[in-house]
Tab-separated table of C-alpha atoms in Angstrom:
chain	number	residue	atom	x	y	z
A	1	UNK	CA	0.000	0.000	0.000
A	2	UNK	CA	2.895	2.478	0.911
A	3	UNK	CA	4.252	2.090	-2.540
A	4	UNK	CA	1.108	2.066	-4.594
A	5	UNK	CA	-1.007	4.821	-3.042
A	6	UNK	CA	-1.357	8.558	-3.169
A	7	UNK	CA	-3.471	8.919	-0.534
A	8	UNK	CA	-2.838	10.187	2.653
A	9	UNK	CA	-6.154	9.426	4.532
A	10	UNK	CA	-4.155	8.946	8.448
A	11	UNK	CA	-3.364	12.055	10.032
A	12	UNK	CA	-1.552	12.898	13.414
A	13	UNK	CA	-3.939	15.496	15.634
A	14	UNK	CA	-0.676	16.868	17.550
A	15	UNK	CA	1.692	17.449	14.712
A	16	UNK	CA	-0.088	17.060	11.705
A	17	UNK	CA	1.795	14.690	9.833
A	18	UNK	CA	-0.051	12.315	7.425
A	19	UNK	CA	0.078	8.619	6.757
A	20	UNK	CA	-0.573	5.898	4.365
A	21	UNK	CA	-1.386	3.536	6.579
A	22	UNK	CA	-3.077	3.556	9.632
A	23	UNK	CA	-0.605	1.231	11.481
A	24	UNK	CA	1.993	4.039	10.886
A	25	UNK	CA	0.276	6.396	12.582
A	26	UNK	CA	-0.368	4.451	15.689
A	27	UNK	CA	3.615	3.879	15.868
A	28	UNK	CA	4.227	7.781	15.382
A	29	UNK	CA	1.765	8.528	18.107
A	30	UNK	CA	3.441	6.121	20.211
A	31	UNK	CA	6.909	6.818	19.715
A	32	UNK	CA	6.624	10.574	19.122
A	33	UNK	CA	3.932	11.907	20.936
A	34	UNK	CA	4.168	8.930	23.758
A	35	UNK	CA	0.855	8.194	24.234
A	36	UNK	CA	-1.126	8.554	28.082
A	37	UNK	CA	-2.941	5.894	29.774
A	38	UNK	CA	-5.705	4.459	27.652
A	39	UNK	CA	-8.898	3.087	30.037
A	40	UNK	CA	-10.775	-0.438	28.180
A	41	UNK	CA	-13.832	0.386	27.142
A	42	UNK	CA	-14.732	-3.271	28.049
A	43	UNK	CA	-14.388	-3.369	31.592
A	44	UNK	CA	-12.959	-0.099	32.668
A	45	UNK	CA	-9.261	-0.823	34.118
A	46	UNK	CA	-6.248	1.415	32.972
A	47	UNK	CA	-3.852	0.484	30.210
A	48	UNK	CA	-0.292	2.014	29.809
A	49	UNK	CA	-0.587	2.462	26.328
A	50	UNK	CA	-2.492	1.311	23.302
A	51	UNK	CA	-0.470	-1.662	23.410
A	52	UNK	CA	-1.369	-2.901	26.723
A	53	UNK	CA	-4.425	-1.983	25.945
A	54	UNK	CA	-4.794	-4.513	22.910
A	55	UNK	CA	-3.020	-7.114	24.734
A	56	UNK	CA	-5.285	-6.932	27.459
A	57	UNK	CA	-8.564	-6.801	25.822
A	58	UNK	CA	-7.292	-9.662	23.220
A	59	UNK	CA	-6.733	-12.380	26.413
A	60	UNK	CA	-9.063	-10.991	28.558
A	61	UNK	CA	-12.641	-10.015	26.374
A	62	UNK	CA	-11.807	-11.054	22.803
A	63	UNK	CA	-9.980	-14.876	22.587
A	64	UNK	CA	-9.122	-16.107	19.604
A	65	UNK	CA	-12.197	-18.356	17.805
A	66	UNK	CA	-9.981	-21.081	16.356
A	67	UNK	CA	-8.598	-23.638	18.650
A	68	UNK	CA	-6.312	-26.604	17.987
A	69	UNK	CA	-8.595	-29.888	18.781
A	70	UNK	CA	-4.868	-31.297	19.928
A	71	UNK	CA	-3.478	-28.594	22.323
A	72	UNK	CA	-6.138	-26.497	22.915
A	73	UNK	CA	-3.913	-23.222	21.532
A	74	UNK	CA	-6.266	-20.807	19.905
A	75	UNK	CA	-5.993	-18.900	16.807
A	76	UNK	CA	-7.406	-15.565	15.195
A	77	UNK	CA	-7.545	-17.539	11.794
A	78	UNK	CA	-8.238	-20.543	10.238
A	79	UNK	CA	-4.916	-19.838	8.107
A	80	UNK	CA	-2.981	-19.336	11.377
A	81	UNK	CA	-4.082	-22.762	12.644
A	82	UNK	CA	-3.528	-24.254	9.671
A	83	UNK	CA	-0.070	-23.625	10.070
A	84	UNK	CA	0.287	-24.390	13.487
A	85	UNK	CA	-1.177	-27.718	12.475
A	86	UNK	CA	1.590	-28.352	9.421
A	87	UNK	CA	4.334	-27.148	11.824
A	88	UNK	CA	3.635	-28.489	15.388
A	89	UNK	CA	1.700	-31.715	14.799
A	90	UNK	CA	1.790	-33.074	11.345
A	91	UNK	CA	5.640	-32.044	11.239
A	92	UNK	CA	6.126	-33.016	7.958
A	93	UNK	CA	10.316	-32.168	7.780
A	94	UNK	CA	11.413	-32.802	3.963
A	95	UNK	CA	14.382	-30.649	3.595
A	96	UNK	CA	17.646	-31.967	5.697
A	97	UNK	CA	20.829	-30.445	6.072
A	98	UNK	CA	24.026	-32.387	4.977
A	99	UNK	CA	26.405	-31.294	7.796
A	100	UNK	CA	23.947	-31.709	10.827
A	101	UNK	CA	20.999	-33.909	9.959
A	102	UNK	CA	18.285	-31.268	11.222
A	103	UNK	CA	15.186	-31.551	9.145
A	104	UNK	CA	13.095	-28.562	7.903
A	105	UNK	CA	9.708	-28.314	6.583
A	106	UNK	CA	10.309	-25.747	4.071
A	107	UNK	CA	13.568	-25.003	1.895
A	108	UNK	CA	13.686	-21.184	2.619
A	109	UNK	CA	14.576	-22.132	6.356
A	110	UNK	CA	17.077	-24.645	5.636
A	111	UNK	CA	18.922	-21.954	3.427
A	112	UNK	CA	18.783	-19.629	6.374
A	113	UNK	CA	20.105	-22.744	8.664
A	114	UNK	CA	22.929	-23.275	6.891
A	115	UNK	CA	24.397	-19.791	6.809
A	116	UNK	CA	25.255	-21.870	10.476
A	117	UNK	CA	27.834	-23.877	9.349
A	118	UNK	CA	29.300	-21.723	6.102
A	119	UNK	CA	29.193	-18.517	8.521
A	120	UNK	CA	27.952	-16.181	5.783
A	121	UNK	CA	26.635	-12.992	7.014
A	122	UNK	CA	25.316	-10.921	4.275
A	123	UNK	CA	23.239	-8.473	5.978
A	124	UNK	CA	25.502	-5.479	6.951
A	125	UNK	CA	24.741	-2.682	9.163
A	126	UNK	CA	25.610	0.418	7.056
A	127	UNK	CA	26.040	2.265	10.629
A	128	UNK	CA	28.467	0.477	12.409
A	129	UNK	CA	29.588	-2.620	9.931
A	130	UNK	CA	28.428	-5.365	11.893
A	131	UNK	CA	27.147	-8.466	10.095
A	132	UNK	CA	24.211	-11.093	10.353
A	133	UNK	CA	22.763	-14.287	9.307
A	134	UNK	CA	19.455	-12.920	8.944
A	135	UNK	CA	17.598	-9.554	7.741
A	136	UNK	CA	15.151	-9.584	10.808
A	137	UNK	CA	18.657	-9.761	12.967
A	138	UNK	CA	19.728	-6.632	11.045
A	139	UNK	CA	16.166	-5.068	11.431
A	140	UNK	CA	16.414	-5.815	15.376
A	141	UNK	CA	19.854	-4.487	15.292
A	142	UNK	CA	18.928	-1.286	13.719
A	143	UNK	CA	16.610	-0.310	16.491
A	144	UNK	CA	19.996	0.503	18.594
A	145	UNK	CA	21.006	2.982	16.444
A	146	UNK	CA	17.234	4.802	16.269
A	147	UNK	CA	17.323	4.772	20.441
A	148	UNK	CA	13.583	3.962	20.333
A	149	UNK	CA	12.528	1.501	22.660
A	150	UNK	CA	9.296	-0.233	21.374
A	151	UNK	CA	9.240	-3.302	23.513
A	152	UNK	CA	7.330	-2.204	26.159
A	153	UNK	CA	6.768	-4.040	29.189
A	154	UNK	CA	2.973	-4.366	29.714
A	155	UNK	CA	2.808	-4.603	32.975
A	156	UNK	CA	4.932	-1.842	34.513
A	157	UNK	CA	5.522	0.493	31.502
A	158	UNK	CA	9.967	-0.228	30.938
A	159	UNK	CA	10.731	0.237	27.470
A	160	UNK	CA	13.603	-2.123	25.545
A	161	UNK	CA	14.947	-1.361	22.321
A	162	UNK	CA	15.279	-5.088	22.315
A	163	UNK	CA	12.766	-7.993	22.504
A	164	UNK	CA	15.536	-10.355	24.284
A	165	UNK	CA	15.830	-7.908	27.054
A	166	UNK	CA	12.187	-7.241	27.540
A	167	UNK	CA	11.740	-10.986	28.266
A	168	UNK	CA	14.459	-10.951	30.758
A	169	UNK	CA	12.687	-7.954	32.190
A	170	UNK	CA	9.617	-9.789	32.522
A	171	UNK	CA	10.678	-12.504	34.555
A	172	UNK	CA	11.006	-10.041	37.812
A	173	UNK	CA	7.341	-8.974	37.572
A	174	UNK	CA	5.819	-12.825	39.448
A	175	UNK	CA	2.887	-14.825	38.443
A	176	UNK	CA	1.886	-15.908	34.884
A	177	UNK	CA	1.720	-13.360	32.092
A	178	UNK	CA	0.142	-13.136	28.734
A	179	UNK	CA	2.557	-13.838	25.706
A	180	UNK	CA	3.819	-10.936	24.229
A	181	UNK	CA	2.235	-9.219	21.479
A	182	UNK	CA	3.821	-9.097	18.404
A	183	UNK	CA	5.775	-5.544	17.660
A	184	UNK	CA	5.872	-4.356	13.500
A	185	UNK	CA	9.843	-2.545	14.014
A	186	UNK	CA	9.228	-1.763	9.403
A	187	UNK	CA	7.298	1.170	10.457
A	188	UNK	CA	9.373	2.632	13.113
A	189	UNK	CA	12.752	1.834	11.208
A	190	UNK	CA	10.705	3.507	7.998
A	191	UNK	CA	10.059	6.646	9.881
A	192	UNK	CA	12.728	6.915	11.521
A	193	UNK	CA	14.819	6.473	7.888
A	194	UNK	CA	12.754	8.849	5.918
A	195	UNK	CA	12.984	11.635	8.700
């Protein structure tokens, strides 16, 4: 949509820049305007951030309608458990690698595996030089260099420019916790980029 479309229909009420895509603007709200405490319109209780908000209201008023008759792990779409089917119970592994024996259950992944044993690297960071196996490790990376933090900690508000550390982080707060929601870092990394 970003590339294909003229139209600028998502606009930001404190600064007045415009967006493509409404996704966008809830990251430069978030990031750039840091958002106040958001109340669910559900049942009432406070919410650090839109974020919280949505993981809260996704576990605790809207669960997922498709459930796996094996595990019981539910899904927001019949494509979604579909795929957890293929991967976690049918596990139909046809590619193996040569040097290890490790079976895959689709070729793209068993290219990525064996940048393992060649050690090729061939995403660079153009900051600082450093190398990786993968494009989402560059990606990850590249949030260092922004300083945003968008791994927030839902339950007391820490931000992490890092998933890894936000799930250390986690660990202090006790009892059992939600899983994390997922966090789009194109966006940010786009913003920040074009800005």
């Amino acid at each position: 949509m970003r590339k294909h479309t003229e139209d600028y229909n998502y606009s930001c009420d404190t600064c007045n820049k415009k967006f493509k895509i409404k996704s966008d603007l809830t990251n430069h709200i978030r990031f750039s305007h840091r958002e106040h405490p958001l109340l669910c319109d559900v049942c009432g209780k406070t919410c650090l951030n839109s974020n919280s908000l949505y993981v809260h209201q996704k576990f605790a008023h809207y669960k997922a309608k498709f459930e796996c008759k094996i595990c019981k792990r539910r899904m927001v779409s019949q494509e979604n458990l579909n795929e957890h089917m293929l991967r976690q119970h049918e596990k139909r592994q046809n590619f193996i690698c040569d040097e290890c024996g490790k079976t895959f259950s689709r070729n793209n992944r068993l290219t990525m595996h064996m940048r393992i044993h060649t050690g090729d690297k061939p995403y660079t960071c153009t900051i600082c030089n450093k190398s990786f196996a993968r494009n989402a490790s560059l990606k990850q990376h590249l949030l260092i260099h922004t300083g945003i933090r968008p791994y927030v900690c839902d339950i007391c508000g820490k931000a992490f420019a890092q998933k890894p550390g936000l799930i250390t982080h986690r660990k202090c707060h006790p009892g059992n916790h939600p899983p994390l929601p997922r966090v789009i870092i194109d966006p940010i990394l786009n913003d920040v980029m074009n800005n």
